[in-house]
């Protein structure tokens, strides 16, 4: 068996997606996701100009060797563009191999560790009362775990507060929009939201919150301490992770569980955080961390230190990544939770899939492969639209972390 052809499909059924389709000389094909929100065309260029020419004629069954070829064989390696291109190839190859074996992907990975995957949704509002109402709507939909974000009085367009109640797409303009931030106002307001949520819904539901890299380590520690009475499932991205030692200060001052990793690209980004037990959940993604081949290594390292997985699953990842993630989640022994932001009807139509939502969980299907396909004719009706993520500035105009 040889790789006979490969092509990149870019479409925008509500948002931009980069899909790689690899075809073999025996008629079996697989698809992978290489989407990088706001930088899609960089991945497309890397795939088309540097990766695909090397794939033609390779044996698609040699997944590990091809991964090493694309990673070690490139002198300029790592980084979000390179690793997402590798991930797209890796997902497609696992899809092909599982189809050849006649197995759902989780069986090829080693079989089920669980029957269903706990997921969390995104509830947000312009203020505390709107967010409390939105959390109730997710509970009515069957969710057992909900991420809660609120607008903060005096802050322009606070992070995580979308334009709709169900779908949140932060990449909102052809050039970056400018949002605001004020840490003191957020620290004074966010704990009030969780106090109201627990008063309203009790402690039977898991609640999560995303700091989105906005806080210094000391400020993050302060927030984690204030949130302890409300027993969060986790506090995510409480401080930028470039300096992994920063999490030591946070850990020393709060027992609120910590999660990080959606922007990580390799095991090296997570190594110190994991082995020093400075986090409780690792959020690296199938597409961001170089595919299933590499994400398995990260999860195996995490399992040695009782760190569990909590893969990123926002709508900037296509249903292809979600399908792969669910098979990974079904297999991985140290699973924690899976983020699940629902895609639009247009996206679901372009990417038909066999996973389903049921009673607060996602269940992957039994179709051989990862269970997600692409309707190329329909995809062609949704051409690429340039869309940037916003930027954030403090009240005095200083650039801040978005």
Coordinates of C-alpha atoms in Angstrom, one line a residue:
X1 CA 0.0 0.0 0.0
X2 CA 1.2 3.5 -0.9
X3 CA 0.0 7.0 -0.5
X4 CA -1.2 7.9 -4.0
X5 CA -2.5 11.5 -3.5
X6 CA -3.2 14.1 -0.9
X7 CA -5.0 17.4 -1.0
X8 CA -6.0 20.2 1.3
X9 CA -9.6 21.3 1.5
X10 CA -10.3 24.8 3.0
X11 CA -13.9 25.8 3.8
X12 CA -15.8 28.1 6.0
X13 CA -19.3 26.8 7.0
X14 CA -19.6 29.3 9.8
X15 CA -15.8 29.4 10.4
X16 CA -12.6 28.4 8.7
X17 CA -11.4 24.8 8.6
X18 CA -8.3 23.2 7.1
X19 CA -8.9 19.5 6.2
X20 CA -6.3 17.1 4.7
X21 CA -7.4 14.1 2.7
X22 CA -4.9 11.3 2.1
X23 CA -5.7 8.7 -0.6
X24 CA -4.0 5.3 -1.0
X25 CA -3.5 3.3 -4.1
X26 CA -5.9 0.7 -2.7
X27 CA -8.8 3.1 -2.6
X28 CA -8.8 3.7 1.2
X29 CA -8.7 7.3 2.3
X30 CA -8.4 9.2 5.6
X31 CA -9.0 12.8 6.6
X32 CA -7.3 14.9 9.2
X33 CA -7.7 18.4 10.7
X34 CA -5.0 21.1 10.5
X35 CA -7.0 24.1 11.5
X36 CA -5.2 27.0 13.3
X37 CA -7.6 29.7 14.2
X38 CA -6.6 33.0 12.4
X39 CA -3.6 31.4 10.7
X40 CA -5.2 28.7 8.5
X41 CA -3.4 29.7 5.3
X42 CA 0.0 29.2 7.0
X43 CA -0.9 25.6 7.7
X44 CA -2.2 25.2 4.1
X45 CA 1.0 26.5 2.7
X46 CA 3.2 24.2 4.9
X47 CA 1.1 21.2 3.9
X48 CA 1.0 21.9 0.2
X49 CA 4.5 23.1 -0.3
X50 CA 6.5 21.0 2.2
X51 CA 4.5 18.0 3.5
X52 CA 2.4 16.5 0.7
X53 CA 5.3 16.2 -1.8
X54 CA 7.1 14.0 0.8
X55 CA 4.1 11.8 1.5
X56 CA 3.5 10.5 -2.0
X57 CA 4.8 7.0 -2.3
X58 CA 5.1 6.4 1.4
X59 CA 3.5 3.4 3.2
X60 CA 0.5 4.9 5.1
X61 CA 0.6 2.0 7.6
X62 CA 4.0 3.3 9.0
X63 CA 2.4 6.0 11.2
X64 CA 5.1 6.2 13.7
X65 CA 7.9 6.4 11.1
X66 CA 6.0 9.1 9.1
X67 CA 5.5 11.1 12.3
X68 CA 9.2 11.0 13.1
X69 CA 10.1 11.8 9.5
X70 CA 7.9 15.0 9.6
X71 CA 9.1 16.0 13.1
X72 CA 12.7 14.9 13.3
X73 CA 13.4 15.3 9.6
X74 CA 12.7 19.0 9.8
X75 CA 15.5 21.1 11.2
X76 CA 13.1 24.0 12.0
X77 CA 10.6 22.0 14.0
X78 CA 7.9 22.5 16.7
X79 CA 5.6 25.5 16.7
X80 CA 1.9 25.7 15.9
X81 CA 2.0 25.6 12.1
X82 CA 4.4 22.7 11.9
X83 CA 2.7 20.6 14.5
X84 CA -0.8 21.1 13.1
X85 CA 0.4 20.1 9.7
X86 CA 1.8 16.9 11.3
X87 CA -1.4 16.4 13.2
X88 CA -3.4 16.6 10.0
X89 CA -1.3 13.8 8.5
X90 CA -1.3 11.7 11.7
X91 CA -5.1 11.8 12.0
X92 CA -5.6 10.8 8.4
X93 CA -3.2 7.9 8.7
X94 CA -4.9 6.6 11.9
X95 CA -8.2 6.9 10.0
X96 CA -6.8 4.9 7.1
X97 CA -5.3 2.2 9.4
X98 CA -8.5 1.8 11.4
X99 CA -10.5 1.5 8.2
X100 CA -8.1 -1.2 6.9
X101 CA -8.5 -3.1 10.2
X102 CA -12.3 -2.7 10.1
X103 CA -12.2 -1.2 13.6
X104 CA -13.4 2.0 15.2
X105 CA -10.3 4.0 16.1
X106 CA -10.5 3.4 19.9
X107 CA -10.1 -0.3 19.3
X108 CA -6.9 0.2 17.4
X109 CA -5.6 2.4 20.2
X110 CA -6.2 -0.4 22.7
X111 CA -9.9 -0.6 23.3
X112 CA -12.3 1.1 25.6
X113 CA -11.5 2.4 29.1
X114 CA -15.0 3.8 29.4
X115 CA -18.3 3.7 27.6
X116 CA -19.0 7.4 27.4
X117 CA -17.0 10.7 27.7
X118 CA -18.0 13.4 30.1
X119 CA -18.1 16.8 28.3
X120 CA -18.6 20.4 29.4
X121 CA -20.3 23.2 27.5
X122 CA -19.9 27.0 27.5
X123 CA -22.4 29.2 29.3
X124 CA -21.8 33.0 29.2
X125 CA -23.7 36.3 29.7
X126 CA -23.1 40.0 29.7
X127 CA -23.4 39.9 33.5
X128 CA -23.8 37.5 36.4
X129 CA -27.6 37.2 36.0
X130 CA -27.3 36.3 32.3
X131 CA -24.6 33.8 33.0
X132 CA -26.7 32.1 35.7
X133 CA -29.6 31.8 33.3
X134 CA -27.3 30.4 30.6
X135 CA -25.9 27.8 33.0
X136 CA -29.5 26.7 33.7
X137 CA -30.1 26.3 30.0
X138 CA -27.1 23.9 29.7
X139 CA -28.4 22.0 32.7
X140 CA -31.7 21.6 31.0
X141 CA -29.9 20.3 27.9
X142 CA -28.4 17.5 30.0
X143 CA -24.9 18.8 30.8
X144 CA -23.3 17.8 34.0
X145 CA -20.4 20.2 33.6
X146 CA -20.5 23.8 32.4
X147 CA -17.8 26.4 31.9
X148 CA -19.1 29.8 33.1
X149 CA -17.9 33.1 31.8
X150 CA -19.3 36.6 32.4
X151 CA -19.0 40.1 31.2
X152 CA -17.5 42.4 33.8
X153 CA -18.9 45.9 34.3
X154 CA -16.4 48.4 32.9
X155 CA -14.5 46.0 30.7
X156 CA -15.1 46.1 27.0
X157 CA -16.0 42.7 25.4
X158 CA -14.8 40.4 28.2
X159 CA -13.2 37.1 27.1
X160 CA -15.6 34.2 26.6
X161 CA -18.8 36.2 26.2
X162 CA -20.0 35.4 22.7
X163 CA -22.6 37.0 20.5
X164 CA -25.0 34.1 20.9
X165 CA -26.2 31.8 23.6
X166 CA -25.1 28.5 22.1
X167 CA -22.3 29.2 19.6
X168 CA -19.2 31.2 20.5
X169 CA -16.8 32.2 17.7
X170 CA -14.1 34.6 18.8
X171 CA -12.5 35.1 15.4
X172 CA -14.8 37.9 14.4
X173 CA -13.3 40.2 11.8
X174 CA -11.0 40.5 8.8
X175 CA -8.6 42.4 11.0
X176 CA -8.2 42.0 14.8
X177 CA -10.7 43.8 17.0
X178 CA -9.6 45.4 20.3
X179 CA -11.1 44.2 23.6
X180 CA -10.4 45.5 27.0
X181 CA -9.2 44.1 30.3
X182 CA -8.9 45.2 34.0
X183 CA -7.7 42.5 36.4
X184 CA -9.0 44.2 39.6
X185 CA -12.5 44.5 38.2
X186 CA -12.5 40.9 37.2
X187 CA -11.2 39.7 40.6
X188 CA -13.9 41.7 42.2
X189 CA -16.7 40.3 40.0
X190 CA -15.9 36.7 38.9
X191 CA -16.2 35.2 42.5
X192 CA -19.7 36.8 42.7
X193 CA -20.8 34.8 39.7
X194 CA -19.8 31.5 41.2
X195 CA -21.4 32.4 44.5
X196 CA -24.7 33.0 42.7
X197 CA -24.3 29.9 40.6
X198 CA -23.9 27.7 43.7
X199 CA -26.7 29.4 45.5
X200 CA -29.0 28.8 42.5
X201 CA -27.9 25.2 41.4
X202 CA -26.1 23.8 44.4
X203 CA -23.0 21.6 44.1
X204 CA -24.3 18.7 42.0
X205 CA -22.9 20.2 38.8
X206 CA -19.3 20.7 37.8
X207 CA -18.4 24.3 37.2
X208 CA -15.3 25.5 35.3
X209 CA -13.8 28.8 34.5
X210 CA -11.2 30.1 32.0
X211 CA -8.7 32.8 33.0
X212 CA -7.4 32.9 29.5
X213 CA -3.8 33.9 30.5
X214 CA -5.1 37.2 31.9
X215 CA -3.6 37.0 35.4
X216 CA -0.1 37.3 36.8
X217 CA 0.8 34.3 39.0
X218 CA 0.0 36.2 42.2
X219 CA -3.3 37.4 40.8
X220 CA -4.1 33.9 39.6
X221 CA -3.3 32.5 43.1
X222 CA -5.7 35.2 44.6
X223 CA -8.5 34.2 42.2
X224 CA -8.0 30.5 42.9
X225 CA -8.1 31.1 46.6
X226 CA -11.3 33.2 46.4
X227 CA -13.0 30.4 44.3
X228 CA -12.2 27.6 46.7
X229 CA -15.6 27.7 48.5
X230 CA -17.3 27.0 45.1
X231 CA -15.4 23.8 44.4
X232 CA -14.6 24.4 40.7
X233 CA -13.8 21.4 38.5
X234 CA -10.9 23.5 37.3
X235 CA -9.5 27.0 36.8
X236 CA -8.1 27.0 33.2
X237 CA -5.2 29.1 31.8
X238 CA -4.9 31.2 35.0
X239 CA -1.6 32.6 33.9
X240 CA 0.6 32.5 30.8
X241 CA 2.4 29.1 30.7
X242 CA 5.6 30.2 28.9
X243 CA 7.2 30.3 32.3
X244 CA 6.1 27.0 33.8
X245 CA 7.6 27.9 37.2
X246 CA 4.8 30.5 37.5
X247 CA 2.4 27.7 38.3
X248 CA 4.4 26.8 41.4
X249 CA 3.4 30.1 43.0
X250 CA -0.2 29.5 42.1
X251 CA -0.1 26.0 43.4
X252 CA 1.4 27.1 46.7
X253 CA -1.6 29.3 47.5
X254 CA -4.7 27.5 46.3
X255 CA -6.2 24.0 46.1
X256 CA -8.5 25.0 43.2
X257 CA -7.6 22.4 40.5
X258 CA -5.5 23.9 37.6
X259 CA -5.8 23.1 33.9
X260 CA -3.6 24.3 31.0
X261 CA -2.3 23.3 27.6
X262 CA -4.6 24.1 24.7
X263 CA -1.9 26.1 23.1
X264 CA 0.8 23.5 23.8
X265 CA 2.5 21.9 20.7
X266 CA 4.7 19.2 22.2
X267 CA 5.4 17.2 25.3
X268 CA 8.2 19.6 26.1
X269 CA 5.7 22.4 26.7
X270 CA 4.0 20.3 29.4
X271 CA 6.9 18.3 30.8
X272 CA 7.8 20.4 33.9
X273 CA 4.2 21.2 34.7
X274 CA 3.4 17.5 34.7
X275 CA 6.4 16.0 36.5
X276 CA 6.4 18.7 39.2
X277 CA 2.6 18.2 39.6
X278 CA 1.9 21.9 39.2
X279 CA -1.4 21.1 37.2
X280 CA -4.2 18.7 37.5
X281 CA -5.4 18.6 33.9
X282 CA -3.5 18.7 30.7
X283 CA -5.5 20.3 27.8
X284 CA -3.3 19.6 24.8
X285 CA -5.3 18.7 21.7
X286 CA -5.1 16.1 19.0
X287 CA -4.6 18.9 16.3
X288 CA -2.4 21.2 18.4
X289 CA 0.0 18.5 19.8
X290 CA 0.9 16.8 16.6
X291 CA -1.8 14.2 16.3
X292 CA -2.8 11.1 18.2
X293 CA 0.7 9.7 18.0
X294 CA 2.2 12.5 20.1
X295 CA -0.8 13.2 22.3
X296 CA -0.6 9.6 23.6
X297 CA 2.9 10.3 24.8
X298 CA 1.8 13.4 26.7
X299 CA -1.1 11.4 28.3
X300 CA 1.2 8.6 29.3
X301 CA 3.6 11.0 31.0
X302 CA 0.7 12.7 32.7
X303 CA -0.6 9.3 34.0
X304 CA 2.6 8.8 36.0
X305 CA 1.8 11.9 38.1
X306 CA -2.0 11.5 38.4
X307 CA -2.6 14.3 35.9
X308 CA -5.7 13.7 33.8
X309 CA -6.6 14.8 30.3
X310 CA -9.1 17.6 29.5
X311 CA -8.6 18.2 25.8
X312 CA -9.5 21.5 24.2
X313 CA -12.6 21.2 22.1
X314 CA -13.7 24.6 21.0
X315 CA -15.3 25.3 17.6
X316 CA -11.9 26.3 16.2
X317 CA -11.3 22.6 15.9
X318 CA -13.3 20.8 13.2
X319 CA -15.5 17.7 13.8
X320 CA -12.5 15.7 12.5
X321 CA -10.5 16.6 15.6
X322 CA -13.6 16.1 17.8
X323 CA -14.0 12.6 16.4
X324 CA -10.4 11.7 17.0
X325 CA -10.5 13.3 20.5
X326 CA -13.5 11.2 21.4
X327 CA -11.8 7.9 20.3
X328 CA -8.7 9.1 22.3
X329 CA -10.9 9.9 25.3
X330 CA -12.6 6.6 25.1
X331 CA -9.3 4.8 25.2
X332 CA -7.0 6.9 27.4
X333 CA -6.8 5.5 31.0
X334 CA -6.3 8.9 32.7
X335 CA -9.2 10.7 31.2
X336 CA -10.7 13.7 33.0
X337 CA -13.2 15.6 30.8
X338 CA -13.7 16.8 27.2
X339 CA -14.6 20.3 26.1
X340 CA -17.6 20.3 23.7
X341 CA -18.6 23.5 22.0
X342 CA -21.3 22.6 19.5
X343 CA -20.7 23.2 15.9
X344 CA -23.2 25.0 13.7
X345 CA -25.7 23.0 11.5
X346 CA -23.7 24.1 8.5
X347 CA -20.5 22.7 9.9
X348 CA -22.1 19.4 10.9
X349 CA -23.5 19.0 7.4
X350 CA -20.1 19.5 5.8
X351 CA -18.5 17.1 8.2
X352 CA -20.9 14.2 8.7
X353 CA -20.0 12.2 11.8
X354 CA -21.2 9.3 14.0
X355 CA -20.6 10.6 17.5
X356 CA -23.6 11.7 19.5
X357 CA -24.5 13.7 22.7
X358 CA -26.4 11.9 25.4
X359 CA -27.1 12.9 29.1
X360 CA -24.1 15.2 29.5
X361 CA -21.7 12.8 27.6
X362 CA -20.4 12.2 24.1
X363 CA -20.3 8.7 22.7
X364 CA -18.1 7.9 19.7
X365 CA -19.6 5.6 17.0
X366 CA -18.6 2.2 15.8
X367 CA -17.7 3.2 12.2
X368 CA -14.3 1.9 11.1
X369 CA -11.9 4.8 11.4
X370 CA -12.5 8.0 13.4
X371 CA -16.1 8.2 12.2
X372 CA -15.9 11.7 10.5
X373 CA -16.0 12.4 6.8
X374 CA -16.2 15.5 4.6
X375 CA -18.7 16.4 1.9
X376 CA -16.4 18.0 -0.6
X377 CA -19.2 19.4 -2.8
X378 CA -20.9 21.0 0.1
X379 CA -17.6 22.3 1.5
X380 CA -17.0 24.1 -1.8
X381 CA -20.0 26.2 -1.2
X382 CA -18.3 27.8 1.8
X383 CA -15.1 29.6 0.6
X384 CA -12.4 30.8 3.0
X385 CA -13.0 34.1 4.8
X386 CA -10.2 35.8 6.5
X387 CA -10.9 36.1 10.3
X388 CA -8.6 37.1 13.1
X389 CA -8.8 36.6 16.8
X390 CA -9.2 39.8 18.8
X391 CA -6.4 41.5 20.8
X392 CA -6.7 42.9 24.3
X393 CA -5.5 46.1 25.8
X394 CA -5.5 47.4 29.4
X395 CA -7.4 50.7 30.2
X396 CA -4.2 52.7 29.7
X397 CA -3.6 51.2 26.2
X398 CA -1.0 48.6 27.2
X399 CA -1.1 45.4 25.1
X400 CA -2.2 42.4 27.2
X401 CA -2.7 38.6 26.7
X402 CA -5.7 37.7 24.7

